[in-house]
Amino acid sequence: MKLYRFLTGPDDATFCHKVTAALNKGWHLFGSPTYGFDQEAKSMRCGQAMVKDVEGQEYMPDTKLSDW
């Protein structure tokens, strides 16, 4: 199965750690990161799409992506 996630977070080290943790679990960057201003929080936010291929598994709508 092919999995897709979109990680988001504040523009700080926690976002970088979130992406790094996903890379170390076998996820791959998909496309360019995004960066924008959150008007409500008055802060910058980051986003990064991630994909992962998992052999021998079938995707189900209740698949918890963070388990992979």
Short mmCIF file of C-alpha atoms in Angstrom, two decimals, residues 5-24 35 43-48 50:
data_model
loop_
_atom_site.label_atom_id
_atom_site.label_comp_id
_atom_site.label_asym_id
_atom_site.label_seq_id
_atom_site.Cartn_x
_atom_site.Cartn_y
_atom_site.Cartn_z
CA ARG A 5 0.49 12.20 5.33
CA PHE A 6 0.70 15.96 5.55
CA LEU A 7 2.63 17.09 8.60
CA THR A 8 2.11 20.59 9.96
CA GLY A 9 3.42 22.55 12.89
CA PRO A 10 4.81 25.81 14.17
CA ASP A 11 8.00 27.16 12.61
CA ASP A 12 10.29 25.82 15.31
CA ALA A 13 12.41 22.80 16.16
CA THR A 14 9.37 20.64 16.99
CA PHE A 15 8.30 20.66 13.35
CA CYS A 16 11.79 19.65 12.22
CA HIS A 17 11.81 16.82 14.78
CA LYS A 18 8.37 15.65 13.56
CA VAL A 19 9.63 15.43 9.96
CA THR A 20 12.91 13.84 11.06
CA ALA A 21 11.04 11.17 13.07
CA ALA A 22 8.90 10.35 10.01
CA LEU A 23 12.00 10.09 7.78
CA ASN A 24 13.58 7.70 10.28
CA TYR A 35 5.32 27.97 4.87
CA SER A 43 2.86 32.92 13.93
CA MET A 44 4.47 31.14 10.99
CA ARG A 45 3.45 27.53 10.25
CA CYS A 46 5.22 24.82 8.23
CA GLY A 47 3.85 21.88 6.28
CA GLN A 48 5.40 18.91 4.51
CA MET A 50 5.22 12.62 3.20
#
